[in-house]
XYZ file of C-alpha atoms in Angstrom:
593
model
C 1.904 -0.166 -24.464
C 0.107 -1.663 -22.042
C 0.931 -1.636 -17.888
C -2.149 -1.869 -15.252
C -2.790 -3.312 -11.987
C -4.141 -7.065 -12.940
C -2.485 -9.082 -16.112
C -7.007 -9.347 -17.126
C -6.961 -5.762 -17.559
C -3.392 -5.432 -19.079
C -4.298 -8.587 -22.132
C -7.520 -6.820 -22.754
C -6.550 -3.867 -23.516
C -3.191 -5.243 -25.325
C -5.680 -7.765 -27.294
C -8.111 -3.995 -28.628
C -4.682 -3.028 -29.851
C -3.584 -5.982 -31.859
C -6.867 -5.780 -33.168
C -6.780 -2.476 -34.157
C -8.009 -0.514 -31.409
C -6.597 3.195 -30.379
C -5.906 3.452 -26.669
C -9.157 5.328 -25.852
C -10.198 1.456 -26.286
C -8.141 -0.343 -25.053
C -8.066 1.877 -21.764
C -12.071 1.589 -21.823
C -11.940 -2.443 -22.355
C -9.498 -3.188 -19.805
C -11.277 -0.682 -17.279
C -14.754 -2.199 -17.703
C -12.276 -5.748 -16.919
C -10.935 -4.222 -13.965
C -14.438 -4.668 -12.304
C -14.611 -7.169 -12.235
C -11.215 -8.453 -11.813
C -10.593 -6.472 -8.855
C -14.003 -6.524 -7.717
C -12.416 -5.241 -4.112
C -10.640 -2.068 -5.625
C -13.242 -0.337 -7.773
C -16.817 -1.471 -9.345
C -19.370 -0.253 -11.838
C -21.495 2.071 -8.772
C -17.548 3.866 -8.447
C -15.597 6.556 -10.154
C -12.887 7.404 -12.359
C -10.843 10.596 -13.032
C -8.605 9.908 -16.767
C -5.759 11.766 -17.461
C -5.611 11.269 -21.792
C -3.051 12.859 -24.241
C -4.813 13.123 -29.045
C -2.385 11.936 -30.900
C -4.656 13.939 -33.667
C -6.073 17.102 -30.919
C -1.227 17.834 -30.100
C -2.828 18.120 -26.444
C -3.634 16.210 -22.423
C -7.075 16.820 -21.541
C -9.097 15.079 -18.882
C -11.894 13.730 -19.026
C -13.488 13.863 -15.022
C -15.873 10.754 -14.110
C -15.936 11.455 -10.847
C -19.939 11.537 -9.080
C -21.093 14.425 -7.199
C -23.062 14.311 -3.910
C -26.712 13.970 -3.925
C -28.787 16.570 -3.753
C -30.465 16.038 0.197
C -26.487 15.419 1.335
C -26.537 19.054 2.936
C -24.530 18.283 5.926
C -28.111 19.778 7.715
C -29.345 16.833 6.647
C -26.842 14.076 8.188
C -26.961 16.474 11.454
C -30.494 15.627 11.702
C -29.605 11.571 11.380
C -26.485 12.713 14.448
C -23.729 12.258 12.397
C -20.374 14.848 11.897
C -18.481 12.628 9.835
C -19.444 10.829 6.928
C -20.677 7.125 7.643
C -17.466 4.886 5.894
C -19.959 2.156 4.091
C -23.224 2.110 3.432
C -25.764 4.253 1.175
C -24.883 8.066 3.029
C -21.462 7.520 1.361
C -22.593 7.246 -1.810
C -22.543 10.187 -4.411
C -23.348 9.931 -7.956
C -21.627 6.991 -10.129
C -19.038 8.042 -12.548
C -17.100 5.824 -13.649
C -19.561 4.377 -16.258
C -19.627 7.877 -18.361
C -16.201 8.683 -17.985
C -15.106 5.789 -19.788
C -17.942 6.017 -22.292
C -17.123 9.849 -22.728
C -14.135 9.018 -23.578
C -15.786 6.725 -25.899
C -17.230 8.542 -27.548
C -14.556 12.074 -28.120
C -11.401 9.087 -28.573
C -12.028 6.041 -29.032
C -13.316 4.249 -32.688
C -14.980 0.740 -31.053
C -17.991 0.241 -30.254
C -19.714 -0.278 -26.996
C -20.246 -4.270 -27.400
C -17.058 -4.266 -28.579
C -15.227 -2.967 -25.427
C -17.794 -4.325 -22.975
C -17.184 -8.146 -24.506
C -14.064 -9.212 -22.068
C -15.434 -7.480 -19.255
C -18.734 -9.482 -19.563
C -17.109 -12.902 -20.687
C -15.251 -12.560 -17.091
C -17.910 -11.488 -15.558
C -20.793 -14.353 -16.816
C -17.470 -17.463 -16.834
C -15.290 -16.414 -13.442
C -11.944 -14.575 -12.860
C -8.863 -16.105 -10.248
C -9.524 -15.354 -6.980
C -6.727 -13.998 -6.477
C -6.085 -13.622 -2.824
C -6.434 -10.787 -1.250
C -9.750 -10.942 -2.527
C -10.668 -13.939 -1.062
C -8.905 -11.141 1.976
C -10.650 -9.239 1.861
C -14.511 -11.247 1.272
C -13.455 -13.204 4.476
C -13.233 -9.923 5.829
C -16.438 -8.693 5.953
C -18.150 -12.180 5.757
C -19.995 -11.598 9.150
C -21.211 -7.879 7.936
C -22.539 -9.800 5.260
C -23.950 -12.689 6.148
C -25.641 -10.707 8.902
C -26.945 -6.826 7.675
C -26.250 -7.316 3.721
C -27.598 -10.072 2.942
C -27.713 -8.917 -0.965
C -23.914 -8.754 -0.895
C -23.684 -12.575 0.370
C -26.077 -14.182 -2.737
C -23.262 -12.187 -5.282
C -19.812 -12.286 -2.306
C -20.515 -15.644 -1.182
C -20.716 -18.460 -3.330
C -22.381 -21.680 -2.289
C -22.467 -19.827 1.091
C -19.003 -19.761 1.476
C -15.632 -17.561 0.621
C -14.283 -18.027 -2.137
C -11.241 -19.869 -2.245
C -8.018 -18.246 -3.331
C -7.529 -19.805 -6.902
C -11.435 -20.286 -7.176
C -13.649 -18.830 -10.193
C -15.587 -15.990 -8.612
C -17.989 -14.887 -11.989
C -20.954 -12.846 -10.787
C -23.774 -13.265 -13.528
C -25.686 -10.406 -12.563
C -23.317 -8.056 -13.843
C -22.658 -9.800 -16.365
C -26.436 -9.653 -17.548
C -27.302 -5.220 -16.364
C -24.010 -5.352 -18.858
C -25.811 -7.496 -21.825
C -28.863 -5.335 -21.375
C -27.083 -2.212 -21.478
C -25.773 -3.450 -25.488
C -28.829 -4.638 -26.704
C -31.066 -1.471 -25.698
C -28.403 1.151 -26.795
C -28.416 -1.186 -30.372
C -31.740 -1.233 -31.278
C -32.091 2.184 -30.258
C -29.571 3.095 -32.885
C -27.607 1.343 -35.521
C -24.315 4.630 -35.311
C -21.234 3.528 -32.695
C -22.351 7.353 -31.096
C -25.661 6.949 -31.002
C -25.168 3.803 -28.980
C -23.082 5.476 -26.596
C -25.075 7.797 -26.323
C -28.145 5.454 -25.991
C -25.633 3.246 -22.764
C -25.530 6.820 -21.396
C -28.750 6.979 -20.760
C -29.897 3.072 -19.816
C -27.345 3.881 -17.013
C -28.160 7.655 -15.792
C -32.028 7.119 -17.023
C -33.025 4.439 -17.584
C -33.047 0.735 -16.224
C -30.029 0.740 -14.117
C -30.584 4.783 -12.522
C -33.725 3.173 -11.404
C -32.555 0.616 -10.071
C -30.044 2.566 -7.757
C -32.520 5.361 -7.097
C -35.159 2.745 -5.773
C -32.531 0.720 -3.392
C -30.710 4.065 -1.864
C -34.084 5.291 -1.384
C -36.718 2.356 -0.285
C -33.737 0.021 1.774
C -31.869 0.948 5.024
C -28.870 -1.220 6.061
C -25.912 -0.756 8.493
C -23.118 1.398 8.263
C -19.866 1.949 9.544
C -21.063 4.808 12.370
C -22.650 1.075 14.088
C -26.863 2.326 13.091
C -29.166 1.483 9.654
C -29.336 4.330 6.747
C -30.479 4.380 3.882
C -29.357 6.455 0.728
C -30.199 10.364 -0.357
C -29.107 9.178 -3.957
C -32.035 10.013 -6.582
C -32.877 9.093 -10.614
C -32.619 13.028 -10.447
C -29.453 13.490 -9.276
C -27.892 10.696 -11.811
C -29.188 12.267 -15.171
C -28.249 15.624 -14.019
C -25.261 14.894 -14.115
C -22.779 13.793 -16.838
C -18.978 13.331 -18.081
C -17.279 16.658 -17.681
C -13.611 16.766 -20.545
C -11.431 19.577 -17.984
C -8.086 21.424 -18.797
C -5.326 19.705 -17.282
C -3.049 21.685 -13.731
C 0.265 22.103 -15.111
C 3.676 22.727 -13.745
C 7.546 23.016 -15.561
C 10.188 20.961 -13.143
C 14.090 20.378 -14.885
C 12.030 20.154 -18.854
C 9.215 18.203 -17.658
C 5.928 19.726 -17.395
C 3.381 17.388 -15.550
C 0.440 17.560 -15.877
C -2.642 16.670 -13.450
C -6.341 17.218 -12.744
C -7.582 20.710 -10.461
C -7.678 21.288 -7.351
C -11.541 18.797 -7.033
C -8.595 16.185 -6.502
C -5.174 15.715 -4.419
C -3.151 15.857 -8.209
C -2.523 19.491 -8.095
C -0.716 18.358 -4.828
C 1.928 16.284 -6.539
C 2.343 19.604 -8.312
C 3.174 21.901 -5.175
C 6.203 19.300 -3.844
C 7.566 20.051 -7.100
C 7.717 22.811 -7.289
C 8.526 23.342 -3.292
C 11.881 20.798 -4.711
C 12.631 23.309 -7.314
C 14.986 25.187 -4.853
C 16.415 21.636 -3.760
C 19.684 20.177 -4.827
C 18.454 16.350 -4.796
C 21.124 15.524 -7.013
C 24.252 16.779 -4.694
C 21.931 14.611 -1.852
C 22.178 11.796 -3.249
C 19.160 9.517 -4.386
C 17.117 7.773 -1.472
C 19.954 9.103 0.672
C 19.365 10.504 4.427
C 18.723 14.116 3.066
C 16.584 13.346 -0.179
C 14.489 11.154 2.141
C 14.347 13.618 4.696
C 13.628 16.662 2.313
C 11.125 15.035 0.145
C 8.829 14.276 3.263
C 9.385 17.420 5.007
C 8.279 18.523 1.813
C 4.797 16.004 1.437
C 4.137 17.795 4.854
C 3.409 20.962 3.804
C 1.807 20.301 0.496
C -0.277 18.267 2.015
C -1.064 20.376 4.395
C -2.333 23.051 2.089
C -4.158 20.580 0.688
C -5.799 20.518 3.511
C -6.931 24.207 3.914
C -7.333 25.163 0.362
C -8.736 21.954 -2.002
C -12.052 20.954 -2.936
C -15.130 21.350 -5.623
C -14.284 25.520 -5.196
C -12.657 28.559 -6.354
C -8.670 27.724 -5.209
C -6.377 29.934 -5.267
C -3.800 27.447 -7.184
C -1.800 29.995 -9.254
C -1.002 31.113 -5.919
C 0.338 27.902 -5.062
C 2.618 26.917 -7.519
C 3.345 30.980 -7.326
C 7.682 30.691 -6.899
C 7.298 33.828 -4.361
C 5.046 30.706 -2.330
C 7.102 27.912 -2.494
C 9.883 30.456 -1.966
C 8.773 31.308 1.401
C 6.865 27.596 2.508
C 10.504 26.599 1.463
C 12.282 28.171 3.980
C 9.939 25.807 6.924
C 12.587 22.759 5.788
C 14.417 22.027 8.769
C 17.238 19.874 9.076
C 14.477 17.921 11.998
C 11.245 16.356 11.716
C 8.638 18.318 11.759
C 5.962 17.896 13.960
C 2.460 20.055 12.490
C 0.104 20.593 10.611
C 1.432 24.036 8.374
C -0.346 24.929 5.839
C 0.148 28.497 3.874
C -1.793 31.606 2.962
C -1.685 31.957 -0.667
C -1.616 35.301 -1.591
C -2.366 36.608 1.484
C -5.350 34.188 3.077
C -5.544 33.072 5.971
C -5.976 29.465 5.608
C -8.245 27.348 7.768
C -8.297 23.367 8.175
C -11.310 21.203 9.389
C -11.851 19.565 12.684
C -9.490 16.225 12.346
C -9.963 13.486 15.030
C -6.683 13.950 17.669
C -3.075 13.210 16.138
C -2.964 8.937 17.479
C -7.002 8.300 17.054
C -7.309 5.909 15.021
C -10.313 3.996 14.515
C -12.014 6.288 16.539
C -14.127 9.068 15.017
C -16.467 12.749 15.807
C -19.961 10.522 16.740
C -19.491 7.058 15.717
C -17.668 6.746 19.358
C -18.199 2.707 20.605
C -20.674 2.131 17.739
C -20.082 -0.997 15.895
C -18.014 -0.425 12.627
C -17.922 -2.978 9.583
C -15.237 -3.899 8.179
C -14.265 -1.927 4.546
C -13.835 1.588 4.845
C -11.400 3.405 3.667
C -9.472 2.963 0.533
C -10.955 0.454 1.190
C -10.018 -0.493 5.119
C -9.565 -4.597 4.901
C -9.109 -6.952 8.344
C -6.329 -9.215 7.299
C -3.424 -8.654 6.961
C -1.019 -9.528 3.771
C 2.532 -9.240 2.668
C 2.384 -6.883 -0.500
C -0.226 -4.649 1.509
C 0.360 -1.182 3.697
C -0.679 -2.765 7.109
C -2.430 0.071 9.878
C -1.413 0.696 13.744
C -4.534 -0.732 14.172
C -4.201 -4.776 12.750
C -5.732 -3.464 9.645
C -5.106 -3.660 6.285
C -5.426 -0.561 4.063
C -5.403 -1.789 -0.108
C -5.188 0.197 -3.349
C -7.545 1.648 -6.105
C -6.778 0.117 -9.571
C -4.524 2.016 -11.958
C -3.666 1.809 -15.766
C -1.664 2.809 -18.035
C -1.915 3.212 -22.408
C 0.566 4.093 -25.518
C -1.015 2.835 -28.862
C 1.474 2.958 -31.689
C -0.640 6.838 -33.440
C 1.318 8.054 -30.095
C -2.428 8.131 -27.748
C -1.633 7.930 -24.714
C -4.251 7.711 -21.439
C -3.050 7.139 -17.374
C -6.412 6.285 -15.326
C -7.484 5.465 -12.241
C -10.384 3.905 -11.911
C -12.075 2.776 -8.177
C -14.705 3.342 -6.319
C -17.539 0.622 -5.221
C -15.985 -1.557 -4.060
C -17.884 -4.905 -3.199
C -16.948 -4.007 0.555
C -18.203 -0.160 0.310
C -22.312 -0.475 0.471
C -24.729 -3.362 -0.033
C -25.111 -4.781 -3.352
C -28.170 -3.571 -5.777
C -29.677 -7.583 -6.065
C -30.508 -6.821 -9.557
C -27.892 -4.977 -10.803
C -24.916 -7.074 -9.612
C -23.190 -4.382 -8.314
C -22.861 -1.508 -4.646
C -23.145 2.522 -4.377
C -19.428 3.364 -4.323
C -18.805 5.647 -0.168
C -16.205 8.235 -2.032
C -18.141 11.526 0.189
C -17.243 9.687 3.306
C -14.115 13.136 1.530
C -16.496 15.784 2.999
C -16.387 17.257 6.029
C -19.580 17.901 7.808
C -18.606 21.304 8.749
C -19.299 24.481 6.956
C -16.506 27.312 4.713
C -14.392 24.450 4.320
C -13.381 24.037 0.730
C -14.479 19.930 0.670
C -17.229 20.871 3.187
C -20.501 18.873 2.122
C -22.638 20.981 -1.200
C -25.607 18.976 -2.562
C -23.779 18.750 -6.355
C -20.555 19.526 -5.410
C -17.602 16.325 -6.152
C -15.499 15.345 -3.114
C -12.366 15.894 -2.787
C -11.232 12.586 -3.703
C -7.542 11.418 -4.167
C -8.111 9.482 -8.017
C -5.215 11.065 -9.800
C -2.936 10.144 -12.281
C 0.177 11.313 -13.521
C 1.005 12.329 -17.121
C 4.359 14.765 -17.871
C 5.629 15.887 -21.978
C 9.085 16.252 -22.049
C 10.734 19.231 -24.088
C 7.010 19.573 -24.563
C 6.277 17.120 -25.751
C 4.128 13.670 -24.995
C 6.226 11.490 -22.836
C 4.675 9.180 -19.771
C 1.577 7.602 -18.515
C 1.863 7.169 -14.642
C -0.134 6.659 -11.565
C -1.196 4.107 -8.518
C -3.613 2.910 -6.793
C -2.946 4.704 -3.003
C -5.348 6.573 -1.269
C -3.401 9.780 0.377
C 0.096 8.282 -0.533
C -0.429 8.386 -4.802
C 0.907 11.412 -5.200
C 3.180 10.599 -2.779
C 4.618 7.097 -4.480
C 3.936 8.427 -7.825
C 6.024 11.161 -7.601
C 8.667 8.491 -5.925
C 9.044 7.734 -9.193
C 8.803 10.325 -10.280
C 12.295 11.386 -9.193
C 13.699 8.230 -9.101
C 13.793 8.585 -13.134
C 14.475 12.814 -13.393
C 17.350 12.464 -9.946
C 17.737 8.498 -9.884
C 18.316 8.194 -13.671
C 16.220 5.003 -13.170
C 14.060 3.499 -16.436
C 11.006 3.046 -15.788
C 11.002 -0.654 -13.755
C 14.046 0.159 -11.773
C 11.924 2.700 -10.737
C 9.716 0.968 -10.110
C 11.470 -1.248 -8.679
C 12.926 1.225 -6.052
C 12.550 0.971 -2.120
C 9.490 3.013 -1.625
C 8.544 5.295 0.746
C 5.815 7.593 2.219
C 4.649 10.367 5.059
C 1.067 9.887 7.718
C 1.164 12.545 8.828
C -1.927 14.577 8.083
C -4.883 13.651 8.141
C -6.784 11.052 6.196
C -9.321 11.384 3.992
C -11.432 8.112 4.329
C -13.622 8.273 7.104
C -12.152 8.299 10.113
C -10.204 10.076 9.202
C -7.041 9.915 11.585
C -3.601 11.961 11.523
C 0.120 10.392 12.450
C 1.592 12.866 12.787
C 5.753 12.028 11.773
C 4.714 8.736 10.976
C 6.679 7.950 7.932
C 6.888 4.359 6.549
C 9.651 3.059 4.081
C 10.093 -0.850 3.033
C 13.611 -2.364 4.614
C 15.295 -2.038 1.925
C 15.600 1.887 2.318
C 19.692 0.791 4.299
C 19.773 0.971 8.073
C 21.791 3.740 8.031
C 19.449 5.878 6.419
C 16.611 4.833 8.177
C 19.121 5.744 11.424
C 19.737 8.876 10.981
C 15.875 9.922 9.571
C 14.771 8.948 13.634
C 17.332 10.752 15.064
C 15.608 13.934 13.248
C 12.838 12.821 14.516
C 10.495 10.839 12.277
C 8.601 7.965 12.937
C 9.896 5.919 11.363
C 8.105 2.286 10.715
C 9.978 -0.185 8.028
C 7.268 -2.316 6.303
C 8.197 -5.612 4.830
C 10.407 -5.569 1.937
C 8.211 -4.986 -0.952
C 5.013 -3.442 1.015
C 4.321 -0.145 -0.815
C 3.715 1.600 -4.043
C 1.133 -0.294 -6.782
C 3.569 1.998 -9.540
C 2.448 0.698 -13.441
C 3.760 3.324 -15.723
C 4.047 3.310 -20.198
C 6.022 5.586 -22.388
C 7.008 7.430 -25.144
C 11.244 7.416 -25.336
C 13.804 8.276 -28.055
C 11.650 6.562 -30.621
C 10.859 3.464 -28.133
C 7.612 2.780 -26.559
C 7.505 1.447 -22.936
C 5.804 0.544 -20.499
C 6.613 -1.290 -16.386
C 4.515 -2.461 -13.940
C 4.796 -3.525 -10.014
C 5.913 -6.618 -8.896
C 4.050 -6.021 -5.613
C 1.020 -7.912 -5.283
C 2.186 -9.859 -8.383
C -0.370 -9.282 -10.348
C 0.739 -5.484 -11.944
C 1.779 -6.615 -15.737
C 2.921 -4.372 -18.227
C 2.819 -6.114 -21.827
C 3.027 -4.472 -24.860
C 4.492 -5.055 -29.108
């Protein structure tokens, strides 16, 4: 089974499984296709965290394909540039592009296919073109002025013939195809073995021709970014050569017979587990699925868990065991009252005093320290797109917050993968002309304030929102799932999980169910705005429930009926393999046999 956010990726992954490849081979092939099929949502310059179950090893592992901040990226350096927030676009927000390393590490350690074979579908689509989705066309249209006025290399790549590609047309990226063909050629000339070729490809990416082109573009060119000013980058060849993807143990929490696995707190993944730890003391079954008590309780719990994310998470020593402990969550649970909270209330795990970053005042979406009144290119955030479509989340300022990508795979042997590739969006920063892709902007998640877990430090990972999920049931591998959506990922994924566990829904019903999320806490993305008390619900939630939530003090914003959440999932369940994909946007796809 393969489920993902785009039918071409799901089909490519299924093609690998049909030809004898395993789940890891299939996920890698699908991941590279997503870079071509959804270039507005991920790209080669981005990153990927992965959770996987190896049937041979009988364990869950985390592959960290999240790159780190450059050695020159210090708070002092940004202060010298007159910035107290990392721009949301451009070269200053780049970290080491970790997606390629993450995919290659999984392929080498657990896969069976050669580099040429897993890259073949992506090369084909990059060379011959992909069908332009309405959202791709709308995204490019929203940044057309930026491309033509300030980023000519991007205009050359994404405005074929000088025009925005129309929905339904075909869009190719021959330069990217050539980049991947060269990688394959260099790998095959370096070694005849599968492992040797993968090692040679990694070397070409992080020390060879790809690294050289990235470093030269970053250090020798300058471009307008979301600060309104023109800046060069900080990423160097040494930064790329000094980084490699890693394998880690997951963070876990047991809930009602299920063990949920997430990345470490260098990502927001444990916030899912904190919500479960808090909910473990409530009787959700008695509240009734999607009733007012249910939605209120889940929302208030999310506020508490995400407040802890703001105070405690980062690529540092995080008190995870305390944050997930029964004693801590018993105390925190008492803060959930009958009315909606309008405060950000982090806790004090182990008696430690929390410290929150200084973020823009509530309701200041579109403003940020250091950029007041500046010309701000569209394309910031996860990502922000200045057009409205029915399947995207409309912000209060009229912009639209897009998604990222997600892939889930389970093979005939029982191996499973959950991966959330993102970053390096076509609107992130100028396209590197010799490579056909741009750098990512994940460094915007760092705070330019000393002493915080998520403070900018050279060599540190940004506290990413990318959050794949895996769950065991009664100790056996059960469910791989996830969603695009930035800060909303660990709310939408949690709602899906609860719909299965408490709502009694099957995978597709749980994905299709009315979705909701809070925007109470600070955004992880430029310009780091917060909207205390705001609760978004699809209008398929019962009107009486919406009225009761408003009576309790929630600022409910009713969205289109299929506007929130982009989940996909695969499962091993009772001797069957199962899969489901999101109908919102009409491009998610689940396939299997």
